[in-house]
Coordinates of C-alpha atoms and ligand atoms in Angstrom, one line a residue:
X12 CA 65.4 115.1 111.7
X13 CA 68.8 115.6 112.9
X14 CA 71.4 114.1 110.3
X15 CA 74.1 111.9 111.2
X16 CA 76.2 113.5 113.9
X17 CA 79.4 114.4 112.7
X18 CA 82.8 113.4 114.2
X19 CA 86.1 114.8 115.0
X20 CA 88.5 113.4 112.2
X21 CA 91.0 111.9 114.7
X22 CA 91.9 112.6 118.6
X23 CA 94.5 115.2 117.5
X24 CA 92.3 117.1 115.7
X25 CA 89.8 117.1 118.3
X26 CA 92.5 118.1 120.9
X27 CA 93.6 121.0 118.7
X28 CA 89.7 121.9 118.1
X29 CA 89.5 122.1 122.1
X30 CA 92.8 123.7 122.5
X31 CA 91.8 126.2 119.9
X32 CA 88.7 127.2 122.0
X33 CA 90.6 126.9 125.3
X34 CA 93.6 129.3 123.9
X35 CA 92.1 132.9 122.8
X36 CA 91.8 136.3 123.8
X37 CA 91.5 134.7 127.8
X38 CA 95.0 133.8 127.5
X39 CA 96.8 136.8 125.9
X40 CA 94.3 139.7 126.7
X41 CA 92.2 139.4 129.8
X42 CA 94.8 136.7 131.9
X43 CA 98.0 139.3 131.8
X44 CA 95.7 142.7 132.9
X45 CA 93.7 140.6 135.1
X46 CA 97.0 139.0 137.1
X47 CA 97.9 143.1 136.7
X48 CA 95.0 144.1 138.3
X49 CA 94.9 141.6 141.2
X50 CA 98.6 141.8 142.6
X51 CA 100.7 139.6 140.0
X52 CA 102.2 136.7 141.8
X53 CA 99.3 135.3 144.1
X54 CA 96.8 135.7 141.1
X55 CA 98.8 133.0 139.1
X56 CA 99.2 131.2 142.1
X57 CA 95.8 130.7 142.7
X58 CA 94.9 130.4 139.3
X59 CA 97.2 127.4 138.8
X60 CA 95.6 125.4 141.7
X61 CA 92.1 126.5 140.6
X62 CA 93.1 124.9 137.1
X63 CA 94.4 122.0 138.9
X64 CA 91.9 121.2 141.1
X65 CA 88.7 122.3 139.5
X66 CA 89.7 123.0 136.0
X67 CA 90.6 120.0 135.2
X68 CA 88.3 118.0 136.8
X69 CA 85.5 119.6 135.2
X70 CA 87.0 119.9 131.6
X71 CA 86.7 115.9 132.3
X72 CA 83.1 116.2 133.4
X73 CA 82.2 118.2 130.6
X74 CA 83.3 116.0 128.3
X75 CA 81.8 113.0 129.7
X76 CA 78.7 114.6 129.9
X77 CA 79.0 115.3 125.9
X78 CA 80.1 112.2 124.6
X79 CA 77.7 110.3 126.7
X80 CA 74.5 112.2 125.6
X81 CA 76.1 113.1 122.0
X82 CA 73.8 115.9 122.3
X83 CA 73.8 119.8 122.7
X84 CA 74.0 120.9 126.4
X85 CA 70.7 121.6 127.0
X86 CA 69.5 118.0 125.2
X87 CA 72.3 116.5 127.2
X88 CA 71.3 117.4 130.5
X89 CA 68.0 116.3 129.7
X90 CA 68.5 113.4 128.4
X91 CA 70.6 112.0 131.5
X92 CA 69.2 113.9 133.9
X93 CA 65.8 114.6 133.0
X94 CA 63.9 117.4 135.1
X95 CA 65.1 120.5 136.4
X96 CA 68.5 119.8 135.1
X97 CA 68.5 121.1 131.6
X98 CA 68.5 124.7 133.5
X99 CA 72.3 124.3 133.3
X100 CA 72.3 124.0 129.3
X101 CA 70.1 127.0 129.3
X102 CA 72.2 128.8 131.3
X103 CA 75.1 128.1 129.3
X104 CA 73.6 129.1 126.1
X105 CA 72.9 132.5 128.1
X106 CA 76.5 133.0 129.2
X107 CA 77.6 132.1 125.9
X108 CA 75.7 134.7 124.7
X109 CA 76.9 137.4 126.9
X110 CA 80.5 136.1 126.9
X111 CA 80.1 136.6 122.8
X112 CA 78.9 140.1 123.2
X113 CA 82.0 141.2 124.5
X114 CA 84.3 138.7 123.0
X115 CA 83.8 140.0 119.5
X116 CA 84.4 143.7 120.7
X117 CA 87.9 142.8 121.7
X118 CA 88.5 140.6 118.7
X119 CA 87.8 143.5 116.5
X120 CA 90.3 145.5 118.2
X121 CA 93.2 143.0 117.1
X122 CA 92.1 143.6 113.7
X123 CA 92.5 147.2 113.9
X124 CA 95.9 146.4 115.3
X125 CA 97.0 144.1 112.3
X126 CA 96.2 147.4 110.5
X127 CA 97.8 149.7 112.9
X128 CA 101.2 147.1 113.3
X129 CA 101.0 147.0 109.1
X130 CA 101.3 150.8 108.6
X131 CA 103.9 151.9 111.2
X132 CA 101.3 153.9 113.5
X133 CA 102.9 152.0 116.0
X134 CA 106.7 151.7 115.7
X135 CA 107.2 154.7 118.5
X136 CA 107.5 152.6 121.8
X137 CA 106.5 155.9 123.9
X138 CA 104.3 154.5 126.5
X139 CA 101.9 157.8 126.4
X140 CA 101.7 157.3 122.8
X141 CA 100.6 153.9 122.7
X142 CA 98.0 154.4 125.4
X143 CA 96.6 157.1 123.5
X144 CA 96.5 155.7 120.4
X145 CA 94.9 152.9 121.9
X146 CA 92.0 154.6 124.0
X147 CA 91.6 156.9 120.9
X148 CA 90.7 153.9 118.9
X149 CA 88.2 152.1 121.4
X150 CA 86.7 155.4 122.4
X151 CA 86.3 155.9 118.2
X152 CA 82.6 155.0 118.0
X153 CA 81.9 153.4 115.0
X154 CA 85.1 151.8 113.9
X155 CA 85.1 149.4 116.8
X156 CA 81.9 148.4 116.1
X157 CA 82.4 147.9 112.8
X158 CA 85.1 145.8 113.6
X159 CA 83.3 143.8 116.2
X160 CA 80.5 143.3 113.3
X161 CA 83.4 142.2 111.1
X162 CA 84.5 139.5 113.6
X163 CA 80.9 138.3 114.1
X164 CA 80.4 137.7 110.3
X165 CA 83.9 135.5 110.2
X166 CA 83.0 133.9 113.1
X167 CA 79.5 132.8 111.9
X168 CA 81.4 131.9 108.2
X169 CA 82.9 129.2 110.0
X170 CA 80.1 128.1 112.2
X171 CA 78.1 127.8 109.1
X172 CA 80.5 125.3 107.4
X173 CA 79.7 123.0 110.1
X174 CA 82.2 121.4 112.5
X175 CA 84.8 119.2 110.9
X176 CA 87.5 120.9 107.9
X177 CA 86.8 124.3 109.2
X178 CA 87.7 124.4 112.5
X179 CA 89.4 121.2 113.1
X180 CA 91.9 122.4 110.0
X181 CA 92.7 125.6 111.0
X182 CA 93.4 125.0 114.3
X183 CA 95.8 122.3 113.8
X184 CA 97.9 124.6 111.5
X185 CA 97.5 127.9 113.5
X186 CA 97.5 126.9 117.0
X187 CA 101.7 125.4 117.1
X188 CA 102.5 128.9 115.2
X189 CA 101.0 131.1 117.8
X190 CA 102.8 128.8 120.0
X191 CA 106.4 129.6 118.5
X192 CA 105.7 133.1 117.8
X193 CA 104.6 133.5 121.6
X194 CA 108.1 131.9 122.6
X195 CA 110.0 134.6 120.7
X196 CA 108.0 137.2 122.0
X197 CA 109.3 135.8 125.6
X198 CA 112.8 136.3 124.9
X199 CA 112.6 139.6 123.8
X200 CA 110.2 140.8 126.5
X201 CA 112.4 139.2 129.0
X202 CA 115.9 140.6 127.7
X203 CA 114.1 144.3 128.0
X204 CA 115.9 146.7 130.2
X205 CA 114.2 146.6 133.4
X206 CA 112.3 143.6 133.1
X207 CA 113.3 141.9 135.8
X208 CA 110.7 144.0 138.2
X209 CA 107.8 142.5 135.9
X210 CA 109.1 139.0 136.1
X211 CA 109.2 139.6 140.1
X212 CA 105.6 141.1 140.1
X213 CA 104.2 137.9 138.3
X214 CA 106.3 135.2 140.0
X215 CA 106.6 136.1 143.4
X216 CA 103.2 136.2 145.2
X217 CA 102.5 139.5 147.5
X218 CA 99.6 138.2 149.9
X219 CA 99.0 141.3 151.1
X220 CA 96.7 142.1 147.6
X221 CA 94.7 139.0 147.9
X222 CA 91.0 139.6 148.9
X223 CA 87.9 137.5 148.2
X224 CA 87.9 139.2 144.8
X225 CA 91.0 137.9 143.8
X226 CA 89.6 134.5 144.3
X227 CA 86.5 135.4 142.6
X228 CA 88.7 136.8 139.8
X229 CA 91.3 133.4 139.6
X230 CA 88.3 131.3 139.8
X231 CA 86.6 133.2 137.2
X232 CA 89.7 133.3 134.8
X233 CA 90.6 130.0 135.1
X234 CA 87.2 128.9 133.9
X235 CA 87.0 131.5 131.2
X236 CA 90.2 130.4 129.6
X237 CA 89.3 126.7 129.8
X238 CA 85.9 127.5 128.2
X239 CA 84.5 126.1 130.7
X240 CA 80.9 125.7 132.9
X241 CA 78.9 126.9 129.9
X242 CA 78.6 123.8 128.0
X243 CA 81.4 124.4 124.8
X244 CA 83.2 121.1 126.0
X245 CA 79.8 119.5 126.2
X246 CA 79.3 120.3 122.6
X247 CA 82.9 119.4 121.6
X248 CA 82.7 116.5 123.5
X249 CA 79.8 115.0 121.6
X250 CA 81.6 114.8 118.4
X251 CA 83.7 112.3 120.1
X252 CA 84.1 108.5 119.2
X253 CA 83.6 106.1 122.4
X254 CA 87.3 104.8 122.1
X255 CA 88.8 108.4 122.7
X256 CA 90.7 108.5 126.0
X257 CA 89.2 111.5 127.6
X258 CA 91.4 111.5 130.9
X259 CA 94.6 112.2 128.9
X260 CA 92.8 114.0 126.2
X261 CA 91.7 116.9 128.8
X262 CA 95.2 116.9 130.8
X263 CA 96.8 117.7 127.2
X264 CA 94.3 120.3 126.8
X265 CA 94.4 122.0 130.1
X266 CA 98.4 121.7 130.3
X267 CA 98.4 123.9 126.8
X268 CA 96.0 126.3 128.0
X269 CA 97.8 127.1 130.7
X270 CA 101.2 127.0 129.3
X271 CA 99.9 129.5 127.0
X272 CA 98.3 131.7 129.3
X273 CA 101.7 131.6 131.5
X274 CA 103.7 132.6 128.5
X275 CA 101.6 135.2 127.7
X276 CA 102.2 136.7 131.5
X277 CA 105.9 136.5 130.3
X278 CA 105.4 138.3 127.5
X279 CA 103.4 141.3 128.7
X280 CA 104.5 141.5 132.2
X281 CA 108.2 142.2 132.0
X282 CA 107.5 144.4 129.1
X283 CA 105.0 146.7 131.1
X284 CA 107.3 147.2 134.0
X285 CA 110.3 147.9 131.1
X286 CA 108.6 150.6 129.8
X287 CA 107.3 152.4 132.7
X288 CA 103.4 151.1 132.0
X289 CA 100.9 150.4 134.8
X290 CA 100.0 146.6 135.2
X291 CA 96.6 147.9 136.4
X292 CA 95.7 149.9 133.5
X293 CA 92.7 146.9 132.7
X294 CA 91.6 145.6 129.1
X295 CA 94.1 147.8 127.3
X296 CA 97.3 146.4 129.3
X297 CA 98.2 143.9 126.3
X298 CA 97.2 146.2 123.6
X299 CA 99.1 148.9 124.7
X300 CA 102.6 146.7 125.9
X301 CA 103.0 144.6 122.9
X302 CA 103.4 147.3 120.3
X303 CA 106.2 148.8 122.9
X304 CA 107.8 144.9 122.4
X305 CA 107.9 144.8 118.8
X306 CA 109.2 148.2 118.6
X307 CA 112.4 146.9 120.1
X308 CA 112.7 143.8 118.2
X309 CA 114.5 143.7 114.8
X310 CA 111.9 143.4 112.4
X311 CA 109.1 143.9 114.9
X312 CA 106.6 145.5 112.4
X313 CA 106.4 142.1 110.6
X314 CA 106.3 140.2 113.8
X315 CA 103.6 142.7 114.9
X316 CA 101.2 141.9 111.9
X317 CA 101.7 138.2 112.1
X318 CA 101.3 137.9 116.2
X319 CA 97.9 140.2 115.7
X320 CA 96.9 138.1 113.1
X321 CA 97.3 135.0 115.1
X322 CA 95.9 136.0 117.9
X323 CA 92.4 137.1 115.6
X324 CA 92.8 133.8 114.5
X325 CA 93.0 132.6 118.0
X326 CA 89.9 134.5 119.0
X327 CA 87.9 132.9 116.4
X328 CA 88.6 129.2 116.9
X329 CA 87.3 130.4 120.6
X330 CA 84.4 132.3 119.3
X331 CA 83.4 129.5 117.3
X332 CA 83.0 127.7 119.8
X333 CA 80.8 129.7 121.7
X334 CA 78.6 130.7 119.0
X335 CA 78.8 126.9 118.3
X336 CA 76.8 126.0 121.5
X337 CA 74.1 128.6 120.8
X338 CA 73.8 127.0 116.8
X339 CA 73.8 123.5 118.3
X340 CA 70.9 124.3 120.6
X341 CA 68.7 126.0 118.7
X342 CA 69.1 123.4 116.0
X343 CA 68.3 120.9 118.3
X344 CA 65.8 121.8 120.0
X345 CA 63.8 124.5 117.5
X346 CA 63.2 124.3 114.2
X347 CA 65.7 126.6 113.0
X348 CA 68.2 125.4 110.4
X349 CA 72.0 125.8 110.9
X350 CA 71.8 128.8 108.4
X351 CA 68.7 130.6 110.2
X352 CA 70.2 129.7 113.5
X353 CA 73.6 131.2 113.2
X354 CA 72.2 134.2 111.3
X355 CA 70.0 135.0 114.3
X356 CA 72.2 134.0 117.3
X357 CA 74.9 136.0 115.5
X358 CA 72.8 139.2 115.1
X359 CA 71.5 138.9 118.5
X360 CA 75.2 138.8 119.8
X361 CA 76.1 141.8 117.9
X362 CA 73.5 144.1 119.0
X363 CA 74.7 143.0 122.5
X364 CA 77.9 144.1 121.7
X365 CA 77.1 147.4 120.9
X366 CA 76.6 149.0 124.3
X367 CA 80.0 146.8 125.4
X368 CA 82.1 148.8 122.4
X369 CA 80.4 152.1 123.1
X370 CA 81.2 151.9 126.8
X371 CA 84.9 152.0 125.9
X372 CA 84.9 155.6 125.7
X373 CA 82.5 156.8 123.4
X374 CA 79.8 157.0 125.6
X375 CA 79.1 156.8 129.6
X376 CA 77.1 153.2 129.5
X377 CA 78.1 151.5 133.1
X378 CA 76.5 149.4 135.4
X379 CA 77.3 148.9 139.0
X380 CA 80.1 151.1 138.5
X381 CA 81.7 149.3 135.6
X382 CA 81.9 150.1 132.0
X383 CA 79.5 147.5 130.0
X384 CA 82.0 145.5 128.7
X385 CA 83.7 145.1 132.4
X386 CA 80.1 144.4 133.7
X387 CA 79.5 141.9 130.8
X388 CA 83.0 140.0 131.5
X389 CA 82.4 140.0 135.5
X390 CA 79.0 138.6 135.3
X391 CA 79.5 135.7 132.8
X392 CA 83.2 134.9 134.0
X393 CA 83.2 135.7 137.2
X394 CA 79.7 134.6 138.0
X395 CA 78.1 132.4 135.6
X396 CA 81.2 130.5 134.3
X397 CA 81.7 129.3 138.2
X398 CA 78.2 128.3 138.9
X399 CA 77.6 126.3 135.4
X400 CA 81.3 124.6 136.2
X401 CA 79.7 123.7 139.9
X402 CA 76.1 122.8 138.9
X403 CA 78.3 120.3 136.2
X404 CA 80.4 118.6 139.0
X405 CA 77.4 118.0 140.8
X406 CA 75.4 116.9 137.7
X407 CA 78.2 114.3 137.0
X408 CA 79.4 113.4 140.9
X409 CA 75.7 112.3 142.0
X410 CA 73.7 112.0 139.1
X411 CA 75.7 110.3 137.1
X412 CA 78.1 109.0 139.5
X413 CA 79.3 105.3 138.4
X414 CA 78.2 105.7 134.7
X415 CA 80.2 108.8 134.8
X416 CA 83.3 106.4 136.0
X417 CA 82.2 103.7 133.2
X418 CA 82.4 106.6 130.5
X419 CA 85.7 108.0 131.8
X420 CA 87.5 104.9 131.8
X421 CA 86.0 103.8 128.8
X422 CA 84.2 100.6 130.6
X423 CA 87.3 99.8 133.3
X424 CA 90.1 99.8 130.2
X425 CA 91.7 103.0 131.1
X426 CA 92.5 104.9 134.0
X427 CA 91.2 103.0 136.3
X428 CA 93.0 103.9 139.2
X429 CA 92.9 107.3 138.9
X430 CA 88.8 107.7 138.0
X431 CA 87.7 107.3 142.0
X432 CA 90.1 110.2 142.5
X433 CA 88.1 112.7 140.0
X434 CA 84.8 111.1 141.0
X435 CA 85.5 112.0 144.5
X436 CA 87.2 115.9 143.2
X437 CA 83.7 116.1 141.6
X438 CA 81.3 115.1 143.9
X439 CA 82.8 117.0 146.8
X440 CA 85.7 118.8 146.7
X441 CA 85.2 121.1 143.4
X442 CA 81.4 121.5 144.6
X443 CA 82.7 123.1 148.1
X444 CA 85.6 124.9 146.7
X445 CA 83.8 127.0 143.7
X446 CA 80.9 127.3 145.7
X447 CA 83.2 128.5 148.8
X448 CA 84.8 131.1 146.2
X449 CA 81.4 132.1 144.8
X450 CA 80.2 133.0 148.1
X451 CA 82.8 134.5 149.3
X452 CA 82.7 136.7 146.4
X453 CA 79.4 138.0 146.4
X454 CA 79.8 138.7 150.2
Ligands
LIG504 N1 88.9 130.1 126.1 C1 88.2 131.3 125.9 C2 89.7 132.1 126.0 O1 90.5 132.0 126.4 C3 87.0 132.1 125.9 C4 85.7 131.1 126.0 C5 85.3 130.9 127.2 C6 85.3 130.0 124.8 C7 84.0 130.1 127.1 C8 84.5 129.3 124.7 C9 83.8 129.4 126.2 O2 89.4 133.1 125.0

């Protein structure tokens, strides 16, 4: 028997924890480099459209499922839908494993960068030096694997402590701090000599660069950044009280996440151009660029240490939500205790992460022409998350239908004007739109 389910301490705490899940490496690491790889402004516009149309509506859908069922994703789909629907929950648990396996690798890099900044090893803003430091480090073999392990242990430690105190308290304090520091960095980056070209690249769309892949990448990034399509928000929603206003909470979370991504773009891309780096350089972009921005700031070394520490924390609150999905599932559906489930899931993710880490230079491990890390990212982010989101929308729209509207409006007491529009979006617009993007991407 499961003990009485924990609840969030307050609506603010819930919003901060969900924002903590959403805001992570996706915003500061992958958003800028994916924008860089996919032609800048056009990618930004597609991303914003996907967030507004599919993202927001599926965020609400996941929270409605979680709060209504008060269960892990597999159990929730079973309780509310029966038959084949738990498969969507299993898909989410599987996706969580895949994402976490490469997430810990990149999060491990943030630990190394705290050290690099503190030691002054990155005080020379020369692009070649910064690039060599990065590629040398991630290709180094053992150290990045050890740091991924350290990060996995930290994540497991928080998850072992349960949902309330740890995650909620840390998020409330550290997220606002990260936000403030980001603003300082944006100002510094935008005032660098030559920043204008980066700003133009980011804000002015060049539609000639857009292909089916751009759409797939933008929708994947939207889902990844919102922690959507794998049950994380079903899980967090399952700890929600009956009277919380889901619609407005979802709106705030989506706005915060999008704001942080756009700020990260404004922080990284102008500096990329100012220092003559390549915007399409791939996963190293933020790690190579940010030290250059710090080098150009008075007290940059201290700012750098603080920034990478906060990035580490942002990654931690996201990783916790990923691991929590897997652990909640294992606790509810098997006989494992929280401790056993956490240790088991963490070990599996860590082992899966090793080839991702090695594929960054130490060994040549490629899948379909991508490094193992990129392949895991592509599979989970661009295919599995949108697929999970599509199925979630169909489920809420067609299986729950009016029940979902009743749940969203707290039985007709709030947001009654918008709820029918939302239902229409999850029934028709989201399934067709996401399906279309997925199919064009595959062809
Ligand atoms: N949203 C997180 C980020 O941007 C990653 C994440 C994806 C977390 C899916 C949970 C579920 O870093």
